[in-house]
N, CA and C atoms as an extended XYZ file, in Angstrom:
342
Properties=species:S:1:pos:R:3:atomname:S:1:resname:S:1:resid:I:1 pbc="F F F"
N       -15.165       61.430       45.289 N   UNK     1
C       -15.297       60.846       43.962 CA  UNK     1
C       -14.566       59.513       43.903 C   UNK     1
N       -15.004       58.678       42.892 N   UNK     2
C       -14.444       57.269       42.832 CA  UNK     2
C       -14.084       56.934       41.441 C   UNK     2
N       -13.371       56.234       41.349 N   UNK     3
C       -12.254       56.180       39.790 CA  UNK     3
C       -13.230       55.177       39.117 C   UNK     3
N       -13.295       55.288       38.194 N   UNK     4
C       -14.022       54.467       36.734 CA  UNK     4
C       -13.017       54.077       35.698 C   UNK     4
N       -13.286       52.780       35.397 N   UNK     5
C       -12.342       51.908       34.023 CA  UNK     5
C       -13.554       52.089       33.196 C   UNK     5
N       -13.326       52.514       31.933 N   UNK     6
C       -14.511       52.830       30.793 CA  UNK     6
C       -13.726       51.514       29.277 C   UNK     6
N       -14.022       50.700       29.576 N   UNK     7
C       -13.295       49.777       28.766 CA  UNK     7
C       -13.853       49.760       27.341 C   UNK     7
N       -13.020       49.720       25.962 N   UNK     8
C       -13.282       50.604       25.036 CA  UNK     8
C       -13.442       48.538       24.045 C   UNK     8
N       -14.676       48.061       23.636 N   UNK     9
C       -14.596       46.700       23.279 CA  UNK     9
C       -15.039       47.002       21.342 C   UNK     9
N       -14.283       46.654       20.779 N   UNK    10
C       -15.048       46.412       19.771 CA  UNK    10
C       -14.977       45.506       18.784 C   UNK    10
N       -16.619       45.383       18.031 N   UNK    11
C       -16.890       44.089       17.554 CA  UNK    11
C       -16.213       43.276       16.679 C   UNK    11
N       -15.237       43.689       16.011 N   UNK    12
C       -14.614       43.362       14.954 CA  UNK    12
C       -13.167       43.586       14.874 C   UNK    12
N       -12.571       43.376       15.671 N   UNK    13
C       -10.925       44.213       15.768 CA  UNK    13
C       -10.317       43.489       14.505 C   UNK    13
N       -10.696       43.076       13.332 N   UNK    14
C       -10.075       42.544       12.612 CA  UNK    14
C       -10.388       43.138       11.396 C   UNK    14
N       -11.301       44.133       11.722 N   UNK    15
C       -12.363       45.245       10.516 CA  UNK    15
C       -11.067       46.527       10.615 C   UNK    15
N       -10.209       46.660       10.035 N   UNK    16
C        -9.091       47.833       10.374 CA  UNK    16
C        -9.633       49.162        9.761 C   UNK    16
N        -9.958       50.352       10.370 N   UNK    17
C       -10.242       51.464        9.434 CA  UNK    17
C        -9.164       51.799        8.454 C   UNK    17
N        -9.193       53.082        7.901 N   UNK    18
C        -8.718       53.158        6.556 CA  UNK    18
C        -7.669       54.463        7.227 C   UNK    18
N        -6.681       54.816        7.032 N   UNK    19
C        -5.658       56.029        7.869 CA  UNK    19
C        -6.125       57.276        8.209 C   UNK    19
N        -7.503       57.596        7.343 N   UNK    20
C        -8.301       58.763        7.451 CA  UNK    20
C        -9.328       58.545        8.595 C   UNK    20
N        -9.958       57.485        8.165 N   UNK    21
C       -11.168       57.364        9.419 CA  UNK    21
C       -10.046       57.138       10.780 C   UNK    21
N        -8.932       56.501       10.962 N   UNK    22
C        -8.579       56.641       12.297 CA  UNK    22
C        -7.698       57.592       12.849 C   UNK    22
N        -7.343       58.744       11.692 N   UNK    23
C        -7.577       60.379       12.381 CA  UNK    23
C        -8.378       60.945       12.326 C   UNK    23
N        -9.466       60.827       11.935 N   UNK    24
C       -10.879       61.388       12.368 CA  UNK    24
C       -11.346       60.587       13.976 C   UNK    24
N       -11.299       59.373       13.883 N   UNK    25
C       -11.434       59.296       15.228 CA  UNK    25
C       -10.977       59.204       16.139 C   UNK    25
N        -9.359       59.507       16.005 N   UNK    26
C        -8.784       59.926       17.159 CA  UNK    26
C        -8.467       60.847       17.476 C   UNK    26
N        -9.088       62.089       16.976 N   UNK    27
C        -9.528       63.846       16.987 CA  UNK    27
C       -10.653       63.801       17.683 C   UNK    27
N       -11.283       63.063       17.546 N   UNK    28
C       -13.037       63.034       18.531 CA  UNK    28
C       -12.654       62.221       19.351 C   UNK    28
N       -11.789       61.881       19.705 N   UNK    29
C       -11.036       60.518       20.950 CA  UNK    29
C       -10.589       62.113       21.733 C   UNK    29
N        -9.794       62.594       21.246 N   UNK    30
C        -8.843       63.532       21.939 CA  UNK    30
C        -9.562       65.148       22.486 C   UNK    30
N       -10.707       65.390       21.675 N   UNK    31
C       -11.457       66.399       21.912 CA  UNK    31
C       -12.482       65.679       22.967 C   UNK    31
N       -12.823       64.385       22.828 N   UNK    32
C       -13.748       63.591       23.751 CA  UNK    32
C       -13.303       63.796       24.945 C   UNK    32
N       -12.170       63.152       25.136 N   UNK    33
C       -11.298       62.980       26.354 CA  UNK    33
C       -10.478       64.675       27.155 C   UNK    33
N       -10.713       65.215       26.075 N   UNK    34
C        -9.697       66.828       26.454 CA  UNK    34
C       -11.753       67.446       27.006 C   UNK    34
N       -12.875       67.048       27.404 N   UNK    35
C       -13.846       67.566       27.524 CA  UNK    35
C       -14.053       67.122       29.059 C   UNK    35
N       -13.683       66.243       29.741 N   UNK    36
C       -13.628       65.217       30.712 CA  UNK    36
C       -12.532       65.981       31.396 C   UNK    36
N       -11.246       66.033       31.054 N   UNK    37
C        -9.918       66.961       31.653 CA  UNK    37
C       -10.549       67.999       32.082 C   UNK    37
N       -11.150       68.832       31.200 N   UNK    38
C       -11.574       70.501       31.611 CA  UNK    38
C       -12.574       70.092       32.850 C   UNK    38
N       -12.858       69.135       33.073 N   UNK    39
C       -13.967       68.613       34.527 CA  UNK    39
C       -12.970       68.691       35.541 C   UNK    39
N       -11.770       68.211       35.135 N   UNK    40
C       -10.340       67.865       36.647 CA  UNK    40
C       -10.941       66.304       36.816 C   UNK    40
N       -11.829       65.495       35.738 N   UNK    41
C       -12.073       64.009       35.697 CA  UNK    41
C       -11.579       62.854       35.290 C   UNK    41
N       -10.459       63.639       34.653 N   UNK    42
C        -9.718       62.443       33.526 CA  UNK    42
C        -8.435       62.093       34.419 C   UNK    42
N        -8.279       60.584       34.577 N   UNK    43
C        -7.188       60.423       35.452 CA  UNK    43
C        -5.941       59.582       34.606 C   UNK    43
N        -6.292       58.568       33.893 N   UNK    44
C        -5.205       58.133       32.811 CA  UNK    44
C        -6.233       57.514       31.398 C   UNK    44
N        -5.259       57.056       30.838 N   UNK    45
C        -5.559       56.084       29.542 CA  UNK    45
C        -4.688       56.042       28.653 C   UNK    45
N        -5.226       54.649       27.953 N   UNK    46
C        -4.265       53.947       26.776 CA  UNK    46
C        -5.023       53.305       25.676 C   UNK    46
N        -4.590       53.354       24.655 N   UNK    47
C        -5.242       52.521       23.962 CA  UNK    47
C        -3.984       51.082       23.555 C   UNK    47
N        -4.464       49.874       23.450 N   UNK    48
C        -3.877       48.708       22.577 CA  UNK    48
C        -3.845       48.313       21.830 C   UNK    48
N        -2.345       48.199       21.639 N   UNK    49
C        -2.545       47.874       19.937 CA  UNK    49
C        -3.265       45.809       19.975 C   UNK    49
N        -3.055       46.021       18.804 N   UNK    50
C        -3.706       44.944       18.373 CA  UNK    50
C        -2.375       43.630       17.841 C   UNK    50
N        -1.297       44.157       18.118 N   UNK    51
C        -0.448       43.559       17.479 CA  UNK    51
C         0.614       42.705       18.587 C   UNK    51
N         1.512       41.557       18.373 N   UNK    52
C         2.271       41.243       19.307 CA  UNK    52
C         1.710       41.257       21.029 C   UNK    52
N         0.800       40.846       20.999 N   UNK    53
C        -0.539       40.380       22.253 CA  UNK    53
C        -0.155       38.975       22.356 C   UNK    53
N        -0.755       38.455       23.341 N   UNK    54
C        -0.699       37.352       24.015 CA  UNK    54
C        -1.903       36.522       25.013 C   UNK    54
N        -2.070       35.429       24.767 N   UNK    55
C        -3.275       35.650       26.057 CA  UNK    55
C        -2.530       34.060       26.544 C   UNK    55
N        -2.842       34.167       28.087 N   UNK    56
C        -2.118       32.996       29.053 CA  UNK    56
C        -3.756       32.320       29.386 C   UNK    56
N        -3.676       31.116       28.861 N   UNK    57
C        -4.692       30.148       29.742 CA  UNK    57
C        -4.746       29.313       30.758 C   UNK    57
N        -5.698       28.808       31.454 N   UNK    58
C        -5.772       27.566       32.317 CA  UNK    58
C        -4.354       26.757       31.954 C   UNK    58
N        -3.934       26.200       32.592 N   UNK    59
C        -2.694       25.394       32.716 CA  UNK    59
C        -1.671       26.122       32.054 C   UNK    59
N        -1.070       27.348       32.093 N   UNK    60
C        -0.249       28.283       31.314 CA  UNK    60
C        -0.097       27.867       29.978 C   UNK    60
N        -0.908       27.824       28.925 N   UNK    61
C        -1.249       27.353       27.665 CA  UNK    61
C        -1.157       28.878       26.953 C   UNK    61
N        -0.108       29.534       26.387 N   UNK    62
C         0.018       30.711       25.748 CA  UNK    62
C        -0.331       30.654       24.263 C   UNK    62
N        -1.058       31.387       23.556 N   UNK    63
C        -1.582       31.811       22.582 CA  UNK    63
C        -1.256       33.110       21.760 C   UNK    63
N        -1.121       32.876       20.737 N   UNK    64
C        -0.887       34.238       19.853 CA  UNK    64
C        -2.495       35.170       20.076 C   UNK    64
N        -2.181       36.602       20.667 N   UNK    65
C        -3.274       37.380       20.639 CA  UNK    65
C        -4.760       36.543       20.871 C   UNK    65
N        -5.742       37.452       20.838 N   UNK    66
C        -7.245       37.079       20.836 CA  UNK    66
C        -7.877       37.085       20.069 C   UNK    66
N        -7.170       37.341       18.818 N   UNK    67
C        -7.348       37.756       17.546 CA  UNK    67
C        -8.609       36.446       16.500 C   UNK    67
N        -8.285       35.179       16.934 N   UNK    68
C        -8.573       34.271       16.367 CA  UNK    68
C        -9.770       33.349       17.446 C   UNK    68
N        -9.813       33.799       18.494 N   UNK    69
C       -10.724       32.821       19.251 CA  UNK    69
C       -11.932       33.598       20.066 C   UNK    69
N       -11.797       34.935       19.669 N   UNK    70
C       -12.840       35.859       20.046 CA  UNK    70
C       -13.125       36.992       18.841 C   UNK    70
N       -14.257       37.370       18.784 N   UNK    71
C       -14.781       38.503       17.893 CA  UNK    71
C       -14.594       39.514       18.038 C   UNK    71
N       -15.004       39.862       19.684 N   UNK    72
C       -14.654       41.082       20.011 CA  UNK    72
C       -13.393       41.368       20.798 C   UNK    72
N       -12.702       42.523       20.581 N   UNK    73
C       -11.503       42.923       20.882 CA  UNK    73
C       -11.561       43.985       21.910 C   UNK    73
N       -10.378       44.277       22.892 N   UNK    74
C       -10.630       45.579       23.708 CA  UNK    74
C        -9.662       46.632       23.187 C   UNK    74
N       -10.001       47.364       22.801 N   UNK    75
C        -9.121       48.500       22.010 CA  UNK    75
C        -8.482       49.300       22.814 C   UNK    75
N        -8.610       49.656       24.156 N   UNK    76
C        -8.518       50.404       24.929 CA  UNK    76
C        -9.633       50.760       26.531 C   UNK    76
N        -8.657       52.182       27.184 N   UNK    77
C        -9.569       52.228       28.304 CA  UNK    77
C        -9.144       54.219       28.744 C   UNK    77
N       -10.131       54.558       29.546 N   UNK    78
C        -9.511       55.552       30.052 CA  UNK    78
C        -9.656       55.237       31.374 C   UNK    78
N        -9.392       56.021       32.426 N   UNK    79
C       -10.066       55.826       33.628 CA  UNK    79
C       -10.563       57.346       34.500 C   UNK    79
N       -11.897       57.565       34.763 N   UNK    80
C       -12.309       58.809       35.114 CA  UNK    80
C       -12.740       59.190       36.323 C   UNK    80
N       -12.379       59.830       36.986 N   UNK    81
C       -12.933       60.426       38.846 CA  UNK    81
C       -14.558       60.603       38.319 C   UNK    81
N       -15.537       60.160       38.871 N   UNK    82
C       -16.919       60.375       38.961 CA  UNK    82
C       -18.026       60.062       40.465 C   UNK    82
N       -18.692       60.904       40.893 N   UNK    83
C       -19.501       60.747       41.673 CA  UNK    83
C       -20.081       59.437       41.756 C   UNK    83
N       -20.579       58.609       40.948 N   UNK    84
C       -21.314       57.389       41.203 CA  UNK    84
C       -21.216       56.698       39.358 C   UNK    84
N       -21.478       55.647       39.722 N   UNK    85
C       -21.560       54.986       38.167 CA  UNK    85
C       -22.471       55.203       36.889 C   UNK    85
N       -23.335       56.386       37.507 N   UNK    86
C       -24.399       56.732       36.407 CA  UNK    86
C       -23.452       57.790       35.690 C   UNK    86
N       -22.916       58.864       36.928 N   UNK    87
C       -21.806       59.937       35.689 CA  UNK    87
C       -21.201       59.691       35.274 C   UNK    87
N       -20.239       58.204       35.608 N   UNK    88
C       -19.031       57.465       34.829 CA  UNK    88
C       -19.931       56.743       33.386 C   UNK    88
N       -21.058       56.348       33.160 N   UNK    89
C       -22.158       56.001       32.128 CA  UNK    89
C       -21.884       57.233       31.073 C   UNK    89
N       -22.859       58.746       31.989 N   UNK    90
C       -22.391       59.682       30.850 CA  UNK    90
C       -21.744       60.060       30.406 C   UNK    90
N       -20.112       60.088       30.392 N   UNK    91
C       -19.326       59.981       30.335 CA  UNK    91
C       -19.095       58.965       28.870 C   UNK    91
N       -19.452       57.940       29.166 N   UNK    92
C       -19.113       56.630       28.466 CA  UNK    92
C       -19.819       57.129       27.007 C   UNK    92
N       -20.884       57.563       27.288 N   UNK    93
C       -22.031       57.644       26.115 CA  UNK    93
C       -21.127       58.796       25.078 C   UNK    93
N       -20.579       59.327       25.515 N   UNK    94
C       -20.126       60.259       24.507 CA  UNK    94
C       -18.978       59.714       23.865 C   UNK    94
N       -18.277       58.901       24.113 N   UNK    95
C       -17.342       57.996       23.457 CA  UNK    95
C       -17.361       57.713       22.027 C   UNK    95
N       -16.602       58.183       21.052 N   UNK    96
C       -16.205       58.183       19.853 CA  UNK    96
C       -16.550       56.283       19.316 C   UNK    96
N       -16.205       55.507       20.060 N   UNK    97
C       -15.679       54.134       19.922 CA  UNK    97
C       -17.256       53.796       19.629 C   UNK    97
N       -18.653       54.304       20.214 N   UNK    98
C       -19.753       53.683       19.880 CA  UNK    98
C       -20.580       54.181       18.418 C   UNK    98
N       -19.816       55.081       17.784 N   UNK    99
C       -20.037       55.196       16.854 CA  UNK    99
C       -19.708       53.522       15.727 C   UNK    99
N       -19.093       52.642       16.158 N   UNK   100
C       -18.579       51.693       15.155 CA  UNK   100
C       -19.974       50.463       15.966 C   UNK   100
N       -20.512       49.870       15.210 N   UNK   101
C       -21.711       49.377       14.812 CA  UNK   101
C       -21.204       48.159       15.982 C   UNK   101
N       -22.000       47.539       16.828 N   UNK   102
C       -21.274       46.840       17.592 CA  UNK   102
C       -20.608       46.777       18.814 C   UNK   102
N       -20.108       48.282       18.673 N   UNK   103
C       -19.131       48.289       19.761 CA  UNK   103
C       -19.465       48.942       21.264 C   UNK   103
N       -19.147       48.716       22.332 N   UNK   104
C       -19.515       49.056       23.188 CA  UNK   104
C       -18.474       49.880       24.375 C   UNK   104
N       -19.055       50.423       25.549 N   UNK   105
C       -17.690       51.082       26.261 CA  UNK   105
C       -18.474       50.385       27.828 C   UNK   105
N       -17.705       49.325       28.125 N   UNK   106
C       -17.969       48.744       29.826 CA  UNK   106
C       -17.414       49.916       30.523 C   UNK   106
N       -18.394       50.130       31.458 N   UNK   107
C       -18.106       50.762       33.096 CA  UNK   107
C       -17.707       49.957       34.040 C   UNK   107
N       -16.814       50.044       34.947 N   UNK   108
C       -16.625       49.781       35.661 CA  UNK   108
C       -15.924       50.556       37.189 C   UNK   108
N       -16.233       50.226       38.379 N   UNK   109
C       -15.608       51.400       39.421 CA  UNK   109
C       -14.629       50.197       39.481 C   UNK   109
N       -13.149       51.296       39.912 N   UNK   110
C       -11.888       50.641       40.140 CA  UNK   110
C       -11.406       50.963       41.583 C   UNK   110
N       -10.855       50.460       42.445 N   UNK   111
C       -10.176       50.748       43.870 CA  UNK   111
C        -8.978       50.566       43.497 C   UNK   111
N        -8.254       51.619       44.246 N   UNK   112
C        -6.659       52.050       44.216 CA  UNK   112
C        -6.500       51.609       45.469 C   UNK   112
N        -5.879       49.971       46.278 N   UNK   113
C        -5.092       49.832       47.406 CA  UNK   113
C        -4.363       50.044       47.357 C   UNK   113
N        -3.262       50.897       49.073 N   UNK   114
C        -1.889       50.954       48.674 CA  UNK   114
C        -1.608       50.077       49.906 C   UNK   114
């Protein structure tokens, strides 16, 4: 099996839910992700906040967050053991995060050098 980054993007990080909708969806985050574990597939994850961020540019030109020069935001990631990139996909599809109009979950396979 080979490790997957499921990168969690969404369209509006400046659209904040309301304290209810984001324990409702981080109960279907946690039942999502506790469904993947019971596989022996789930290997880490985090989510980011949105706050006290930074982004470094071309000629080390530092910026407050991404907040202001991009739309979409990355909220988070997990990363999952999967046979090939189509099961790391299904996987993805069940993701709580595509419920929000916009938003999407990138696949990607990751290599662990040591």
């Amino acid at each position: 099996m080979k490790d997957y980054i499921l990168i969690f993007r969404h369209e509006d990080g400046a659209k904040l839910a309301s304290p209810e909708q984001m324990q409702e969806w981080m109960k279907q985050t946690m039942d999502w992700i506790g469904g993947i574990a019971a596989k022996n597939q789930f290997v880490a994850g985090n989510g980011l906040p949105f706050d006290d961020a930074k982004v470094v540019w071309h000629n080390n030109v530092v910026t407050n967050g991404p907040f202001g020069d991009i739309k979409e935001t990355i909220g988070g990631y997990i990363i999952v053991k999967a046979n090939n990139v189509d099961e790391a996909v299904e996987f993805a599809k069940g993701s709580p995060v595509l419920q929000g109009d916009g938003n999407s979950v990138e696949v990607r396979e990751i290599s662990h050098k040591r």
